[in-house]
XYZ file of C-alpha atoms in Angstrom:
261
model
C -8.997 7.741 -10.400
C -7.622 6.299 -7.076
C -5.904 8.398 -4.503
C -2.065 8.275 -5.181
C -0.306 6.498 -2.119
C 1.687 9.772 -1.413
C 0.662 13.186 -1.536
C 2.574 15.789 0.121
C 1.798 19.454 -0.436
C 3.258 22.955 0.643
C 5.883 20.794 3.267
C 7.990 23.069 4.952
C 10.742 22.127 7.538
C 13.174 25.005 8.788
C 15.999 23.800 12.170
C 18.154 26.599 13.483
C 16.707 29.677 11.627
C 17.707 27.586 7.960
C 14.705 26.129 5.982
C 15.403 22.449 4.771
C 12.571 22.301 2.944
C 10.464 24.940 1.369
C 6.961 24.696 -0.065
C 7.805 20.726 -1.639
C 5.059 19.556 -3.448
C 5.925 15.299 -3.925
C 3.174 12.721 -5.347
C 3.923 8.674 -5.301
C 1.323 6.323 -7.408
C 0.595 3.014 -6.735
C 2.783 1.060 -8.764
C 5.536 3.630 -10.161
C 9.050 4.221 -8.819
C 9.968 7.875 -8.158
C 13.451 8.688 -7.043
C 14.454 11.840 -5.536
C 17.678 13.271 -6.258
C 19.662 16.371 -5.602
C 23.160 17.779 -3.899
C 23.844 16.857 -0.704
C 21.937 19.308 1.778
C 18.653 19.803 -0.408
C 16.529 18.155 1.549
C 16.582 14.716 0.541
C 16.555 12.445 3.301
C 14.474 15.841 5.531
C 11.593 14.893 3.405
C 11.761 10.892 3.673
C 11.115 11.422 7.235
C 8.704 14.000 7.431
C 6.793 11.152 5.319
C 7.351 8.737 7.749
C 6.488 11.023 10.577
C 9.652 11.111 12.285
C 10.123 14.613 11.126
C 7.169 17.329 11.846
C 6.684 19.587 8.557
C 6.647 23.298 10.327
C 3.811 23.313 7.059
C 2.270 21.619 4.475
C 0.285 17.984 4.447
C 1.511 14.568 4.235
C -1.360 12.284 3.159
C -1.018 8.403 2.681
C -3.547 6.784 0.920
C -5.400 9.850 1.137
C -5.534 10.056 5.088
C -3.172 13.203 7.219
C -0.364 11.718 8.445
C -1.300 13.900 11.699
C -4.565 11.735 11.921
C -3.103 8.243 11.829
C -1.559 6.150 14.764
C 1.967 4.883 14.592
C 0.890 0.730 13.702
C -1.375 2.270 11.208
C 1.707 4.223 9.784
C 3.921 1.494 10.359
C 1.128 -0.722 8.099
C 1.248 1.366 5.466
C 4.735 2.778 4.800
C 8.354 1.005 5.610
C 11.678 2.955 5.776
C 14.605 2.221 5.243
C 17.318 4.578 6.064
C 20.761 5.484 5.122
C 22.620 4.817 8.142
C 22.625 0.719 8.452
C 23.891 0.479 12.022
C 22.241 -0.973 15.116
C 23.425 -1.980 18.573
C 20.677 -4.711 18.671
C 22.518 -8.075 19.096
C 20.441 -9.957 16.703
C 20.575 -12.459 14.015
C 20.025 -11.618 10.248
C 16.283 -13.724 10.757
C 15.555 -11.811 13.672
C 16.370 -8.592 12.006
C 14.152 -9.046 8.962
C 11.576 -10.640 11.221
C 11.208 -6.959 12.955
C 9.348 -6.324 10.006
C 6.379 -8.336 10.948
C 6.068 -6.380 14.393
C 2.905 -4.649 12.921
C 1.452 -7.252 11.727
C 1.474 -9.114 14.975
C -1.434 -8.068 17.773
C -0.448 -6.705 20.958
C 0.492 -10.103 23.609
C 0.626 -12.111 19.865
C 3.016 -14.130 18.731
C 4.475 -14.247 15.066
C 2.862 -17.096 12.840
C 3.628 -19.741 10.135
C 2.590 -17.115 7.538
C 5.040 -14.452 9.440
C 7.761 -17.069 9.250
C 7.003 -17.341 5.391
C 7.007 -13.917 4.316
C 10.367 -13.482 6.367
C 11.945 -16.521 4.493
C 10.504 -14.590 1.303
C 11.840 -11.454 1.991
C 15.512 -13.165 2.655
C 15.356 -14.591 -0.757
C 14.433 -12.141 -2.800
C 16.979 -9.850 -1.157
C 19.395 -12.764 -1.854
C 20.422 -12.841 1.960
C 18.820 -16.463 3.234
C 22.643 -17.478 3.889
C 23.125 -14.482 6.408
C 19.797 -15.643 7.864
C 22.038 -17.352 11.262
C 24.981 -14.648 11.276
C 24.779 -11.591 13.736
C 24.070 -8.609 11.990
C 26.280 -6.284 13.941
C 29.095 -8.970 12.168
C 27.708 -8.263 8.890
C 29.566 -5.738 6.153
C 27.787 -2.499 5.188
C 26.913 -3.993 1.925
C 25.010 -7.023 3.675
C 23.270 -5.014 6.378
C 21.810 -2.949 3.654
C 20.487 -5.924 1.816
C 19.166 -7.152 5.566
C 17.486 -3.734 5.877
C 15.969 -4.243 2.568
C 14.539 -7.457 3.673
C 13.291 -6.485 6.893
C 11.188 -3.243 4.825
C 9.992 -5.841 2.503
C 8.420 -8.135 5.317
C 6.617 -5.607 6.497
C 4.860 -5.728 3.417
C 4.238 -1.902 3.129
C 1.978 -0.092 0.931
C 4.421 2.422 0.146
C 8.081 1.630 0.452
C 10.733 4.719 1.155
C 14.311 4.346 0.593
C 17.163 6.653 1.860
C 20.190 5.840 -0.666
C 19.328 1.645 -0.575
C 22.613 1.310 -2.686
C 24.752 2.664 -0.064
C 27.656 0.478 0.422
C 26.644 -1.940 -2.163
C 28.814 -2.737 -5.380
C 27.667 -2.468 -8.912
C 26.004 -6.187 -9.127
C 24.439 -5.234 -5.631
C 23.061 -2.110 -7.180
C 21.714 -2.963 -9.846
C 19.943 -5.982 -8.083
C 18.625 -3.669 -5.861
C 17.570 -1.126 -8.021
C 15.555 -4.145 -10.245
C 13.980 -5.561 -7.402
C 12.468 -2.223 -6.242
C 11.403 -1.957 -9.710
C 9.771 -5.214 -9.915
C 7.852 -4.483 -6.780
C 6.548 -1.186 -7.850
C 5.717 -2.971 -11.027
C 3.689 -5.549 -8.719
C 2.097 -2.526 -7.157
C 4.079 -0.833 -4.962
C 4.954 2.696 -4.332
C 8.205 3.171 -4.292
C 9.902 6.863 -2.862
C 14.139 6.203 -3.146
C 16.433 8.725 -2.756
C 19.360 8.372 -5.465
C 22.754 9.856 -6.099
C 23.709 8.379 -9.320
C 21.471 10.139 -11.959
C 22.181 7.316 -14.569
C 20.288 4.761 -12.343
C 17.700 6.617 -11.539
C 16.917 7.463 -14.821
C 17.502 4.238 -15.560
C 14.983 2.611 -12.803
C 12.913 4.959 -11.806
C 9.236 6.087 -13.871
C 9.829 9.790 -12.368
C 12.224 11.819 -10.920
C 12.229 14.844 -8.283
C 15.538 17.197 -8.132
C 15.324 18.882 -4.777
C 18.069 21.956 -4.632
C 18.211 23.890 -1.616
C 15.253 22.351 -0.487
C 13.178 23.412 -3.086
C 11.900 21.626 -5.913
C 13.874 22.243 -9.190
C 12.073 20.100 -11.044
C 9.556 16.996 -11.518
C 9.273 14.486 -14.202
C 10.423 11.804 -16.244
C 13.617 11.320 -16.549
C 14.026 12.556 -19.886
C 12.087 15.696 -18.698
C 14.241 16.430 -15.235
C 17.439 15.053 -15.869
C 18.537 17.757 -19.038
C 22.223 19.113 -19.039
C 21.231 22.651 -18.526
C 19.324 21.155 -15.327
C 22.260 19.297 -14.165
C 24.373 22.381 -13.992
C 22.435 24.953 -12.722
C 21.560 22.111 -9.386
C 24.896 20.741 -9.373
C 27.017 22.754 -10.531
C 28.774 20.438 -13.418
C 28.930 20.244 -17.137
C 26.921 16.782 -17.904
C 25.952 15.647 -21.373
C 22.829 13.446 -21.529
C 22.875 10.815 -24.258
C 20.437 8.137 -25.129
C 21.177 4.444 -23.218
C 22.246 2.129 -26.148
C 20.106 -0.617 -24.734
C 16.814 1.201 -23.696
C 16.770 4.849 -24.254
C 17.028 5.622 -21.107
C 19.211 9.124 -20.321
C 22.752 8.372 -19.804
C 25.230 11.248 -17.895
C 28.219 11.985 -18.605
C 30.111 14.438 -16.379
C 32.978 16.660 -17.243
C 34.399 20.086 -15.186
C 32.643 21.596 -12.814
C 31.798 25.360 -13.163
């Protein structure tokens, strides 16, 4: 069996006398879509980038393709894993294709210069993030919406082993979403890890092959879908009445919410 591209065990992470995280075990395969999901303040995007090594874990291992985070260089990181975060602002003065084309930066050796075959995956990435006619705009001009979807792009052309996504909907409308949410399926169906931190339950038990529900930076549970998203789960995280239901269309758990407690 071949080493899952994320492994992270025992992670702890405590910032002004509060621990974040505490003891979070969190696995990614090759080729399976995990989203991680929980109240705001568990922990969420806190363990996104103590994967992406922008965050030191006061404990605990983060392994990528079976090698210590602690071990690797930054390009080697920056090779394997892509990020893309919540917050979709930038005071770079760039255009959309200069944006995305960021994403090549590890590719490219040191005094290089990007390629033909750069230049194509770029263009690739644009498309398939429908966003080849933002390609001349400024970004800083762009909507929240469309600098998500440039963001998007710009993880995708750095062609990542294992992609991480802190809320990739964010700002996006329900045809945005759900394009969004397919694509990152179809890549982890091509391969791909995929690590995305979700709000709305319904998608990610919609999109995703497993589920983790941090809750006060602990895990509260790890699954399926139809495992980790239960109503009696629901409301002892989050503190709401939800009834789970079967999707008409693929099984799939669908949430309803009522009161809170």
């Amino acid at each position: 069996m071949s080493e899952p591209v994320l492994l992270a065990t025992g992670v702890q992470v405590a910032r002004g006398g509060r621990m974040l995280l505490d003891d979070v075990d969190l696995q990614v395969e090759a080729g399976s879509f995990t989203a991680l999901v929980g109240p705001n303040g568990a922990g969420k995007s806190t363990m996104l980038h103590v994967i992406a090594a922008i965050a030191r874990p006061d404990a605990g291992r983060v392994l990528l393709g079976g090698r210590d985070t602690e071990g690797m260089r930054r390009r080697e990181r920056a090779l394997f894993t892509a990020l893309v975060e919540q917050q979709a602002d930038t005071l770079l003065d760039l255009s959309v294709a200069e944006v995305v084309a960021l994403g090549r930066t590890p590719h490219i050796p040191l005094l290089g210069a990007p390629g033909a075959d750069d230049a194509r995956v770029v263009a690739s990435a644009l498309d398939r993030m429908d966003a080849t006619s933002l390609a001349a705009r400024r970004f800083t001009e762009l909507s929240g919406g469309e600098r998500q979807r440039v963001l998007l792009a710009r993880a995708l052309a750095q062609q990542p082993t294992l992609l991480l996504a802190d809320e990739p909907t964010n700002h996006l409308d329900i045809h945005a979403q759900l394009h969004t949410l397919g694509l990152l399926r179809s890549l982890a169906n091509e391969g791909l890890g995929v690590l995305a931190v979700l709000h709305d339950l319904t998608l990610a038990a919609r999109y995703a092959d497993r589920v983790v529900v941090l809750d006060g930076g602990r895990v509260a549970a790890s699954g399926t879908p139809t495992e980790t998203l239960t109503g009696p789960l629901i409301g002892r995280v989050y503190g709401v009445r939800a009834d789970v239901v079967a999707h008409p269309r693929d099984g799939s758990p669908l949430i309803a919410f009522s009161d809170p407690f």
